[in-house]
PDB file of C-alpha atoms in Angstrom:
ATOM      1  CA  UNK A   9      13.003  27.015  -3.225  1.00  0.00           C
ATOM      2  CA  UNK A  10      14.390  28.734  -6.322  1.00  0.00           C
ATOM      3  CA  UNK A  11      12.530  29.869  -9.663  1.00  0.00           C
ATOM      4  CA  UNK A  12      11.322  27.230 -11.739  1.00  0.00           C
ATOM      5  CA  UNK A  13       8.321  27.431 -14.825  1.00  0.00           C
ATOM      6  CA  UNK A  14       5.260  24.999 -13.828  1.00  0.00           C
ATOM      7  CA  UNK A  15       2.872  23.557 -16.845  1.00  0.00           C
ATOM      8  CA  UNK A  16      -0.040  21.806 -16.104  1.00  0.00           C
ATOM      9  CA  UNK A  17      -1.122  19.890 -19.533  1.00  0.00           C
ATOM     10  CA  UNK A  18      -4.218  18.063 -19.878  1.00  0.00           C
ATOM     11  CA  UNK A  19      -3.458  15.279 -22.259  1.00  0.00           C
ATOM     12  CA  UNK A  20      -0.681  12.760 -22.313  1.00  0.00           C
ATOM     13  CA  UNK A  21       0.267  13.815 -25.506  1.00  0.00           C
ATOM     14  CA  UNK A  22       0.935  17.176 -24.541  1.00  0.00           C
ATOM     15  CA  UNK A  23       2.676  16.530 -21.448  1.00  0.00           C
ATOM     16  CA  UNK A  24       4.890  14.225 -23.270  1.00  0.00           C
ATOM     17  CA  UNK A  25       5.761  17.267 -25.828  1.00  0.00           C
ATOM     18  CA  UNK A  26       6.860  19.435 -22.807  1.00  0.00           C
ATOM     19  CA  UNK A  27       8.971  16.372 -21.314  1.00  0.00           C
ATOM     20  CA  UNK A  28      10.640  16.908 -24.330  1.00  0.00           C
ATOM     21  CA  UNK A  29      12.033  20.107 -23.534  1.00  0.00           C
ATOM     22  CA  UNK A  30      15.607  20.569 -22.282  1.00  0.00           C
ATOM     23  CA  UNK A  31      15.513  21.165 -18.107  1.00  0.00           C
ATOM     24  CA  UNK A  32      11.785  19.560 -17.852  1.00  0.00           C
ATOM     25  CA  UNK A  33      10.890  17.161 -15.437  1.00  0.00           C
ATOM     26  CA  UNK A  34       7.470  15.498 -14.664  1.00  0.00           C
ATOM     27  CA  UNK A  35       5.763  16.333 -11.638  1.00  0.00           C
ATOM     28  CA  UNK A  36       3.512  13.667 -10.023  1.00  0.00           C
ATOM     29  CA  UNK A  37       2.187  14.494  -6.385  1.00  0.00           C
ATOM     30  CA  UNK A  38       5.647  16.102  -5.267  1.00  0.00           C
ATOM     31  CA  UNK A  39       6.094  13.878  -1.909  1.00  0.00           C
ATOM     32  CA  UNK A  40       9.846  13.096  -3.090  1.00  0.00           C
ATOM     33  CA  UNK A  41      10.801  15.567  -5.922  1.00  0.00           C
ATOM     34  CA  UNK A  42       9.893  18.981  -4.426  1.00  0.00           C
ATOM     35  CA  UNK A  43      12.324  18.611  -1.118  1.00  0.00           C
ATOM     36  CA  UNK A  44      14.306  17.322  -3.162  1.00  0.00           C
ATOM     37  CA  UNK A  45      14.425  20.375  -5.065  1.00  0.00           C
ATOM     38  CA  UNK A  46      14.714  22.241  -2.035  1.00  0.00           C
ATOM     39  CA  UNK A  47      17.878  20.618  -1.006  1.00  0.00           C
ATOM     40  CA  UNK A  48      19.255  21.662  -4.179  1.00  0.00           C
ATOM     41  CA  UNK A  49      19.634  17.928  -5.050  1.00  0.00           C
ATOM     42  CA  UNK A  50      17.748  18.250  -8.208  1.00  0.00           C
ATOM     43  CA  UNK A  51      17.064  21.537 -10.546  1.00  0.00           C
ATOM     44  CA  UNK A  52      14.583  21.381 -13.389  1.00  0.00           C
ATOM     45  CA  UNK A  53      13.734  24.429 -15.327  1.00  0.00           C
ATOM     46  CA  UNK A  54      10.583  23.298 -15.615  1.00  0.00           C
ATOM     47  CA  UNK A  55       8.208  20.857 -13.980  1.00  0.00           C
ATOM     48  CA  UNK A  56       5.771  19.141 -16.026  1.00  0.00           C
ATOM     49  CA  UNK A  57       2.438  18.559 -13.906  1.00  0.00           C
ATOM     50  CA  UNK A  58       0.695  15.108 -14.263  1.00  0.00           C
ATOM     51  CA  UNK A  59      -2.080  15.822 -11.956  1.00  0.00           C
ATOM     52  CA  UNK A  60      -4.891  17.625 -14.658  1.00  0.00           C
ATOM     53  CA  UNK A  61      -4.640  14.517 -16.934  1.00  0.00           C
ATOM     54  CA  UNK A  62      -7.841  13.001 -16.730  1.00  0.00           C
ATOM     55  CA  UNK A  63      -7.285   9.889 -18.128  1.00  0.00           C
ATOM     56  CA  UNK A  64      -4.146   9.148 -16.016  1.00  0.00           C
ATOM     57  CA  UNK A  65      -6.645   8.883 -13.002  1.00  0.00           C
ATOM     58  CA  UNK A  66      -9.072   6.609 -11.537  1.00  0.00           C
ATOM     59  CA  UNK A  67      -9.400   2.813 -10.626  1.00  0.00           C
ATOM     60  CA  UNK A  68     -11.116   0.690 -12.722  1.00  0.00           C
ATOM     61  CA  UNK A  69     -11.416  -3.131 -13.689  1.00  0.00           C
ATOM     62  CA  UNK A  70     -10.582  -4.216 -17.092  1.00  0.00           C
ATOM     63  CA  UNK A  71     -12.360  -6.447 -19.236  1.00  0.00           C
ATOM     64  CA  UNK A  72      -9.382  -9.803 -18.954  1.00  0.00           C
ATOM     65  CA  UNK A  73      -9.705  -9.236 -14.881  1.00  0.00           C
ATOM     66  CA  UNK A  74      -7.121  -6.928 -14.720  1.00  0.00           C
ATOM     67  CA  UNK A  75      -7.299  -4.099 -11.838  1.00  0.00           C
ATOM     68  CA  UNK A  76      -6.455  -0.546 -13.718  1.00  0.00           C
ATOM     69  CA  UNK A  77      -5.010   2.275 -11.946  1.00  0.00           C
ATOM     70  CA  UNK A  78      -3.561   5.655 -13.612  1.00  0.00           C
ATOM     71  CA  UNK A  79      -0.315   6.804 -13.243  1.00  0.00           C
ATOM     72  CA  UNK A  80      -1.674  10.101 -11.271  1.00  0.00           C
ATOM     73  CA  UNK A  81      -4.168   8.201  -9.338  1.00  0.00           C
ATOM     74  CA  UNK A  82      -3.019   9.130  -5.443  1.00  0.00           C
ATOM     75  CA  UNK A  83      -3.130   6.711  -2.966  1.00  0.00           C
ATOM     76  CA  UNK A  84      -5.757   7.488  -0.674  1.00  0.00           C
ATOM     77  CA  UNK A  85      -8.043   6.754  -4.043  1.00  0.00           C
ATOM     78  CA  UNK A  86      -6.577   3.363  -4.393  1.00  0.00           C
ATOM     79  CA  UNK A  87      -7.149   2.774  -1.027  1.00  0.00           C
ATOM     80  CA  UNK A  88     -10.872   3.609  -1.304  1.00  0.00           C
ATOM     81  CA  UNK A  89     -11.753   2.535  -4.662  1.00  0.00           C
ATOM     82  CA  UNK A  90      -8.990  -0.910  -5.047  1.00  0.00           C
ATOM     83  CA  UNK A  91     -10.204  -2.193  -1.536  1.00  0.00           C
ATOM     84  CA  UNK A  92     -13.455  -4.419  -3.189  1.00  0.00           C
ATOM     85  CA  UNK A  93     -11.407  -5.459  -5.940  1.00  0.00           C
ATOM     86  CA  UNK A  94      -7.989  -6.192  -4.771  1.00  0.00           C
ATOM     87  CA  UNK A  95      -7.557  -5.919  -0.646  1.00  0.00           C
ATOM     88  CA  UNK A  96      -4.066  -6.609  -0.168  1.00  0.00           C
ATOM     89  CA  UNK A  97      -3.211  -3.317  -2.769  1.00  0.00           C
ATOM     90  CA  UNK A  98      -5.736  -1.173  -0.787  1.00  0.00           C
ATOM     91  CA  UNK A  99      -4.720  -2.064   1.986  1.00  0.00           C
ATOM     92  CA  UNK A 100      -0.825  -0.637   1.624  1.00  0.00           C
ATOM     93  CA  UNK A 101      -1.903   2.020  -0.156  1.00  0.00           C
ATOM     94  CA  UNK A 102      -3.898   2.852   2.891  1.00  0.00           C
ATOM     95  CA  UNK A 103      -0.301   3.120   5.060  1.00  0.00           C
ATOM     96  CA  UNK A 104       1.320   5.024   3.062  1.00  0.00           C
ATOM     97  CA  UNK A 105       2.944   7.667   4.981  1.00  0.00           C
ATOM     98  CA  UNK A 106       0.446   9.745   6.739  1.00  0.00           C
ATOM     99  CA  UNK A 107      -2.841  11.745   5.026  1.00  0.00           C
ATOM    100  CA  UNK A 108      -1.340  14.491   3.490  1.00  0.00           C
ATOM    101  CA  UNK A 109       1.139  12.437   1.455  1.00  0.00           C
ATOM    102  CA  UNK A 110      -1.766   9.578   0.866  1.00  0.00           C
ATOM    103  CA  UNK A 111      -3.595  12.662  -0.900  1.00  0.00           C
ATOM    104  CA  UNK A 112      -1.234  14.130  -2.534  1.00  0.00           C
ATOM    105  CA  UNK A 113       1.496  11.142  -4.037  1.00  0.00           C
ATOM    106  CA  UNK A 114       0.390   9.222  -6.930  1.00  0.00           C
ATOM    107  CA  UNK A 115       1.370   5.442  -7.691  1.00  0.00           C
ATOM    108  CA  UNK A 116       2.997   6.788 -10.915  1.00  0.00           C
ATOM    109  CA  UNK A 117       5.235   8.918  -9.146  1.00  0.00           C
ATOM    110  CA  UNK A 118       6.374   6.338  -6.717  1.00  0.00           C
ATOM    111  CA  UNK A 119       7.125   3.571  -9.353  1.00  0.00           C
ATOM    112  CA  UNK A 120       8.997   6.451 -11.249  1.00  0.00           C
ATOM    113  CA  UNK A 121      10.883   7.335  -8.164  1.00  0.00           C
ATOM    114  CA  UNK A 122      11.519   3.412  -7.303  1.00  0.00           C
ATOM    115  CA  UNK A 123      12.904   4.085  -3.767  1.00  0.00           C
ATOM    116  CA  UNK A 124      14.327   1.072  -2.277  1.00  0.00           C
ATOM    117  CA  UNK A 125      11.959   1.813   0.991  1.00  0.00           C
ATOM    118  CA  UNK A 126       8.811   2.449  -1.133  1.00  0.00           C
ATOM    119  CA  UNK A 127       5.745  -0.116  -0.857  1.00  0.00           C
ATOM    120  CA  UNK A 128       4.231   0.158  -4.386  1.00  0.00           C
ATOM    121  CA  UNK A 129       7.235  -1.568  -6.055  1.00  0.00           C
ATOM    122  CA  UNK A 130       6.670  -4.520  -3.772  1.00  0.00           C
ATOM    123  CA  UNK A 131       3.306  -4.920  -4.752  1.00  0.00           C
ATOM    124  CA  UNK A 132       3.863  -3.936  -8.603  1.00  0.00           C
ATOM    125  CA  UNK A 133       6.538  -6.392  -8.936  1.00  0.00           C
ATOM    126  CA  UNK A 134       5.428  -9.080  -6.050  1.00  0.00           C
ATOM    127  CA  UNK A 135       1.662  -9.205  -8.270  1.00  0.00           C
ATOM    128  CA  UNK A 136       3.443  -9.691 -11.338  1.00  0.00           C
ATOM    129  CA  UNK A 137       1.754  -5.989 -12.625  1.00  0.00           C
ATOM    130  CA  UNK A 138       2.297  -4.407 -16.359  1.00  0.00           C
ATOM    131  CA  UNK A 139       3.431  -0.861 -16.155  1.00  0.00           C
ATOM    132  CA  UNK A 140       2.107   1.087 -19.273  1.00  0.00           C
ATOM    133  CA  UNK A 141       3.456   4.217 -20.328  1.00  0.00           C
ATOM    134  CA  UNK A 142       3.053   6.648 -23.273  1.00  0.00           C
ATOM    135  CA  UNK A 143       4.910   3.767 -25.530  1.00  0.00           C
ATOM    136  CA  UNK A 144       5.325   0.570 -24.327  1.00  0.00           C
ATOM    137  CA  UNK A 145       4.066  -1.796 -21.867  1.00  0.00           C
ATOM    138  CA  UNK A 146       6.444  -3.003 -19.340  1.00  0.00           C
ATOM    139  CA  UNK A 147       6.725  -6.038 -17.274  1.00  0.00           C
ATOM    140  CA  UNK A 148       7.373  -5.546 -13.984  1.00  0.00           C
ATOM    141  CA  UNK A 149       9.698  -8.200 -13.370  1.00  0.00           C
ATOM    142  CA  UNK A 150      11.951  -6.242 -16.411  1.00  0.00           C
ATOM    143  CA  UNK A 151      11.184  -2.918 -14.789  1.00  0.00           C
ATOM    144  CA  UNK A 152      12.668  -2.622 -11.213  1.00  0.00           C
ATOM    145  CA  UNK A 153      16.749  -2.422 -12.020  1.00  0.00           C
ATOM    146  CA  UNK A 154      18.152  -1.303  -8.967  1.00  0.00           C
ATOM    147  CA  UNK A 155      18.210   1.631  -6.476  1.00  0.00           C
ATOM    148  CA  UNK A 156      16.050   4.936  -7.663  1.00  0.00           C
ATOM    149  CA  UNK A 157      16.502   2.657 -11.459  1.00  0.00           C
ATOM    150  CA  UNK A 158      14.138   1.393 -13.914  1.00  0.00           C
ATOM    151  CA  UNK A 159      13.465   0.725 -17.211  1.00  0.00           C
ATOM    152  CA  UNK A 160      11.809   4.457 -18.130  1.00  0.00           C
ATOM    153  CA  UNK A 161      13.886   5.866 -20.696  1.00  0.00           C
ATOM    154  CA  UNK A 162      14.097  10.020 -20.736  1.00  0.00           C
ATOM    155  CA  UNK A 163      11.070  11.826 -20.802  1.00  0.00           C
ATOM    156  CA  UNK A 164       8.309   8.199 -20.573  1.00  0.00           C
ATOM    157  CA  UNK A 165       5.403   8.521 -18.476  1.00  0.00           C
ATOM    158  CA  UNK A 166       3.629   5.834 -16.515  1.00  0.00           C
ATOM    159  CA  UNK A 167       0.145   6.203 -17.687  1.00  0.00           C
ATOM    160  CA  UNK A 168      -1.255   3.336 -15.967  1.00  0.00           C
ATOM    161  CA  UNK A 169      -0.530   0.365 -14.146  1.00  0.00           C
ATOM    162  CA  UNK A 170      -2.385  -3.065 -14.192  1.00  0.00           C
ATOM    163  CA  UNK A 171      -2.296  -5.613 -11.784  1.00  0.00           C
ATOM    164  CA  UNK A 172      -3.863  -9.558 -12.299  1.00  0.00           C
ATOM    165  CA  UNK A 173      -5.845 -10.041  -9.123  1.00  0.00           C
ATOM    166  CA  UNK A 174      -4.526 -13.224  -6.856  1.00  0.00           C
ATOM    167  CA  UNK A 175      -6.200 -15.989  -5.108  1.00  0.00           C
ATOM    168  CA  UNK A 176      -4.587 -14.710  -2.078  1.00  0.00           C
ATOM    169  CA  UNK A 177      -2.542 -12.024  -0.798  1.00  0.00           C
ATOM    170  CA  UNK A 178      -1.044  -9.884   1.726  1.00  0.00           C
ATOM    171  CA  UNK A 179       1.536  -6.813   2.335  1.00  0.00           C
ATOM    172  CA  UNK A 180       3.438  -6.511   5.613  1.00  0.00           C
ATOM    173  CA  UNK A 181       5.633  -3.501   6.405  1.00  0.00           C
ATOM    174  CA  UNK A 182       7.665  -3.374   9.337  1.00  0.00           C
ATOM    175  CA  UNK A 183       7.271   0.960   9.448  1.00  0.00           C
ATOM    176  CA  UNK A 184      10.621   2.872  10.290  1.00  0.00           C
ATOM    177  CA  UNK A 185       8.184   5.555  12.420  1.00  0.00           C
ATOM    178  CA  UNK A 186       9.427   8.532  11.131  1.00  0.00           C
ATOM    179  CA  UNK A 187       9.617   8.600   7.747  1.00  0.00           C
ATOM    180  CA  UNK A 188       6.607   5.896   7.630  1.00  0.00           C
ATOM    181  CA  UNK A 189       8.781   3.802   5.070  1.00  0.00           C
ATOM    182  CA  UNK A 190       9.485   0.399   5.027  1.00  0.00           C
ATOM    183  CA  UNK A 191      12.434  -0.585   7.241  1.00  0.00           C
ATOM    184  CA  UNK A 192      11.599  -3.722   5.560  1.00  0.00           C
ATOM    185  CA  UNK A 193       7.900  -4.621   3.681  1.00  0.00           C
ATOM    186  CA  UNK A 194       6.859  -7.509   2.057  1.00  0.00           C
ATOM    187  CA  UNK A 195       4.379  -8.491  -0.633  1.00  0.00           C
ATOM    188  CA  UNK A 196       3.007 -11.937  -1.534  1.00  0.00           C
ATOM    189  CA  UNK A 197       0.865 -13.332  -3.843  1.00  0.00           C
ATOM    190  CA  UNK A 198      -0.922 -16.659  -4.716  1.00  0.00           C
ATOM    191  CA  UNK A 199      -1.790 -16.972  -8.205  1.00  0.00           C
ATOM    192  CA  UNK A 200      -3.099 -20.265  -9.927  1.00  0.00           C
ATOM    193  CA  UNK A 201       0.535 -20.679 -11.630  1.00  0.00           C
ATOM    194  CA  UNK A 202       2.760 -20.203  -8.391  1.00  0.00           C
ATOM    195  CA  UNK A 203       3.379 -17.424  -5.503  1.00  0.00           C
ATOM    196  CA  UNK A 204       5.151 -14.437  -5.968  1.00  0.00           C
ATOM    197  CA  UNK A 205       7.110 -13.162  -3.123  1.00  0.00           C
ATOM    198  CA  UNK A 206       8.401  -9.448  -3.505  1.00  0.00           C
ATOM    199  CA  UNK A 207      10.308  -7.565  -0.503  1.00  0.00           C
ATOM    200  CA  UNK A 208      11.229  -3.775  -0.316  1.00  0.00           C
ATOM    201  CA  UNK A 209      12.908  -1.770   2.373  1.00  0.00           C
ATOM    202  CA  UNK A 210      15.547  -4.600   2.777  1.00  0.00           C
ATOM    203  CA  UNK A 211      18.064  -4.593   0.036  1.00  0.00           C
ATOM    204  CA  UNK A 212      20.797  -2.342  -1.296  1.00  0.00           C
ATOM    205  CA  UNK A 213      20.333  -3.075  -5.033  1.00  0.00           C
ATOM    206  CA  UNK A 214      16.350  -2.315  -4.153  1.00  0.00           C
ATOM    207  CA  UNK A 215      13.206  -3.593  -4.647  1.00  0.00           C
ATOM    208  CA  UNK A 216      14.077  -7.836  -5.108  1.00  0.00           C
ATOM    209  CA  UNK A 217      11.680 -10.862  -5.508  1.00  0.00           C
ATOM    210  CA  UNK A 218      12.619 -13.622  -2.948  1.00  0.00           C
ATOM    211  CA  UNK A 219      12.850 -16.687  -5.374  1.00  0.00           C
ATOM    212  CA  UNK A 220      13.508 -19.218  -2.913  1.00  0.00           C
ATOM    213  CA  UNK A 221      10.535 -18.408  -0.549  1.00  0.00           C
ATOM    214  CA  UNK A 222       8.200 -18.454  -3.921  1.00  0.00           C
ATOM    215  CA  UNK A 223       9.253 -22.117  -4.260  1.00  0.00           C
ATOM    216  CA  UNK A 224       8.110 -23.001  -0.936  1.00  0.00           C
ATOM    217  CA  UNK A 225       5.123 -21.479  -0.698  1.00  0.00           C
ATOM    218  CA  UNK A 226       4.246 -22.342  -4.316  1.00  0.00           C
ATOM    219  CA  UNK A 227       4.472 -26.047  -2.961  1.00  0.00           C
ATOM    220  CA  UNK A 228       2.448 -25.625   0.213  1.00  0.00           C
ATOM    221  CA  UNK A 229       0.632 -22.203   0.919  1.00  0.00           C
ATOM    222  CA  UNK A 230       1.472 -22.076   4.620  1.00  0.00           C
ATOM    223  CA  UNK A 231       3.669 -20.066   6.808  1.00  0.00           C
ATOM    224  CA  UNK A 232       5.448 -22.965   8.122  1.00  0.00           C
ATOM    225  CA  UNK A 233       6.667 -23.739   4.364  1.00  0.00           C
ATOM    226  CA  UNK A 234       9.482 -20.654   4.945  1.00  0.00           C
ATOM    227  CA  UNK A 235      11.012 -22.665   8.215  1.00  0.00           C
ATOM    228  CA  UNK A 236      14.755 -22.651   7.380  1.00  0.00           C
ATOM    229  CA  UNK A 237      15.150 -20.462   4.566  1.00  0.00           C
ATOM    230  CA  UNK A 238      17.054 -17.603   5.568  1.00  0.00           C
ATOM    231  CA  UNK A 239      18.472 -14.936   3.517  1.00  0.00           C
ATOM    232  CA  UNK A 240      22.293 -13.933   3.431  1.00  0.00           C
ATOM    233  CA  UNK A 241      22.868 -10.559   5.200  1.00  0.00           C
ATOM    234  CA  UNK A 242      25.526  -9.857   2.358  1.00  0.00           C
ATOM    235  CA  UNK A 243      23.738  -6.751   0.004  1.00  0.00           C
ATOM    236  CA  UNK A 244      21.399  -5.890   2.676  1.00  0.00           C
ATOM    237  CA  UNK A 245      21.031  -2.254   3.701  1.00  0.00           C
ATOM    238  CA  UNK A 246      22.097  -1.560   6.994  1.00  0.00           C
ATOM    239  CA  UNK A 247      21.893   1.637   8.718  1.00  0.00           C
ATOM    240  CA  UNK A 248      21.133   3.274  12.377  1.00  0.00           C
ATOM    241  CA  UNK A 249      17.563   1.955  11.842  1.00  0.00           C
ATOM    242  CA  UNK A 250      18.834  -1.709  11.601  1.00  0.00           C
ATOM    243  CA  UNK A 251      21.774  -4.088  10.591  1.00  0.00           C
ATOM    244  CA  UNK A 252      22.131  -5.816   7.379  1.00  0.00           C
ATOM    245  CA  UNK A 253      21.730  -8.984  10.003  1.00  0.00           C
ATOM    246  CA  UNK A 254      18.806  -7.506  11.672  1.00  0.00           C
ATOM    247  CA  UNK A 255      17.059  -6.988   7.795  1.00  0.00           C
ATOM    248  CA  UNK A 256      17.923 -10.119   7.028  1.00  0.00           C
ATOM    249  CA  UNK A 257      15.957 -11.470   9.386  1.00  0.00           C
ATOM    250  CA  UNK A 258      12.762  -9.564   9.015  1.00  0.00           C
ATOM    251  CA  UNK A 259      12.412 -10.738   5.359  1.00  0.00           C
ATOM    252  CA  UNK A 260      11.230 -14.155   7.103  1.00  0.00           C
ATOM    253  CA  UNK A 261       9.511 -12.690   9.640  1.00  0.00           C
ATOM    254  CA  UNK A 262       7.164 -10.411   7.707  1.00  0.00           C
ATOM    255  CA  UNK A 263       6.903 -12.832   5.211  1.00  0.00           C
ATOM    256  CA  UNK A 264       5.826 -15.358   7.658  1.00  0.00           C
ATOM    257  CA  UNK A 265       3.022 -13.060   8.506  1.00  0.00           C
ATOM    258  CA  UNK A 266       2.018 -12.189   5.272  1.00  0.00           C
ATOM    259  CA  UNK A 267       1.303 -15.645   4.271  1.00  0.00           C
ATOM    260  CA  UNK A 268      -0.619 -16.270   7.611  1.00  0.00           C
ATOM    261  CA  UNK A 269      -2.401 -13.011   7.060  1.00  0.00           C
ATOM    262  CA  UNK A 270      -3.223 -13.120   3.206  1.00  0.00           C
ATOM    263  CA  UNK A 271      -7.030 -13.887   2.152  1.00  0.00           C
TER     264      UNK A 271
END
């Protein structure tokens, strides 16, 4: 690891003054950015801590219904404190890598990070959830742009996220064993409106809501709803882990199982 500065501010406004600076970068729980850094893949001057902002932690329910989590919240608190309100969050949050990175990585951090094998975009995007940051709220559905993309412009911190609770939902990830990533995951939700199907892991262009699957379930709730909809293997990743075929494929099956598994 080379030299670098560290601040650790204690209010959003000051952390967004030293994002400001030339060379800073923020600095959520680390899991992705600090071997990063060690690679020499990235080299900010200065990393901007996120972790002593009070107000960018916790899990709380909003007044409208809405489940609130901060930007630095890790995940083995969402797991603990999101499992009464909204299972199906808790619950991936919960298999997130492995104890050490459940304590230290914060949802903020992964949204930021949007890696196309992450869980939390499937279930920020596949719930239909509002990213806030230090100005602006954000749809999710406008957020998620492609691989390691999104919609943060230089120097904007997630400050919170909110998710609507569902009727029904469920999040299944097929693990790739060592890294603990998604070879492919999948999130789906029933709300009163429709059913939101969101799957990670799986594509090249990232994160992607599965329209056609939405319609089917939307019509009937039920597992057998998805029997004959296939996805094209064409933009799927493929790799040593699995082929873009192979992917493919799992979209239906996990989703499949989410459906029968979601309560």
């Amino acid at each position: 690891m080379y030299n670098f500065e560290l601040v650790r501010p204690t209010t959003i406004a000051d952390a967004a003054s030293a994002l400001g600076h030339e060379g800073a970068q923020a600095l959520g729980g680390g899991q992705t950015l600090l071997p990063t850094m060690k690679q020499r893949l990235a080299s900010p001057e200065t990393l901007v801590s996120l972790t002593a902002i009070t107000e960018m932690q916790g899990v709380c329910m909003s007044d409208d219904g809405h489940l609130c989590i901060g930007g630095a919240t890790p995940h083995a608190l969402v797991a603990r404190e999101a499992v009464a309100h909204y299972p199906a969050l808790a619950g991936l949050a919960s298999h997130i890598g492995d104890p050490a990175v459940r304590n230290r990585g914060t949802i903020g951090g992964s949204l930021a990070n949007n890696d196309p094998s992450a869980c939390y975009p499937s279930a920020a995007l596949g719930s239909g959830a509002v990213i806030i940051t230090n100005t602006r709220k954000i749809a999710a559905d406008d957020y998620f742009q492609g691989m390691f993309t999104t919609a943060l412009n230089e120097g904007e911190i997630i400050t919170e996220v909110r998710f609507p609770i569902p009727e029904k939902a469920n999040y299944q990830k097929f693990e790739q064993p060592a890294s603990r990533f998604a070879l492919v995951g999948v999130f789906v939700a029933k709300y009163a409106d429709g059913v939101r199907v969101a799957v990670t892991g799986a594509s090249e262009e990232g994160v992607f809501r599965w329209t056609e699957a939405e319609a089917a379930l939307s019509k009937s709730f039920t597992a057998d709803a998805l029997n004959g909809l296939t996805l094209p293997a064409d933009g799927m990743i493929g790799d040593l882990h699995g082929s873009k075929a192979y992917r493919a494929h799992l979209v239906g099956v996990m989703t499949k199982r989410a459906v029968a598994a979601a309560a």
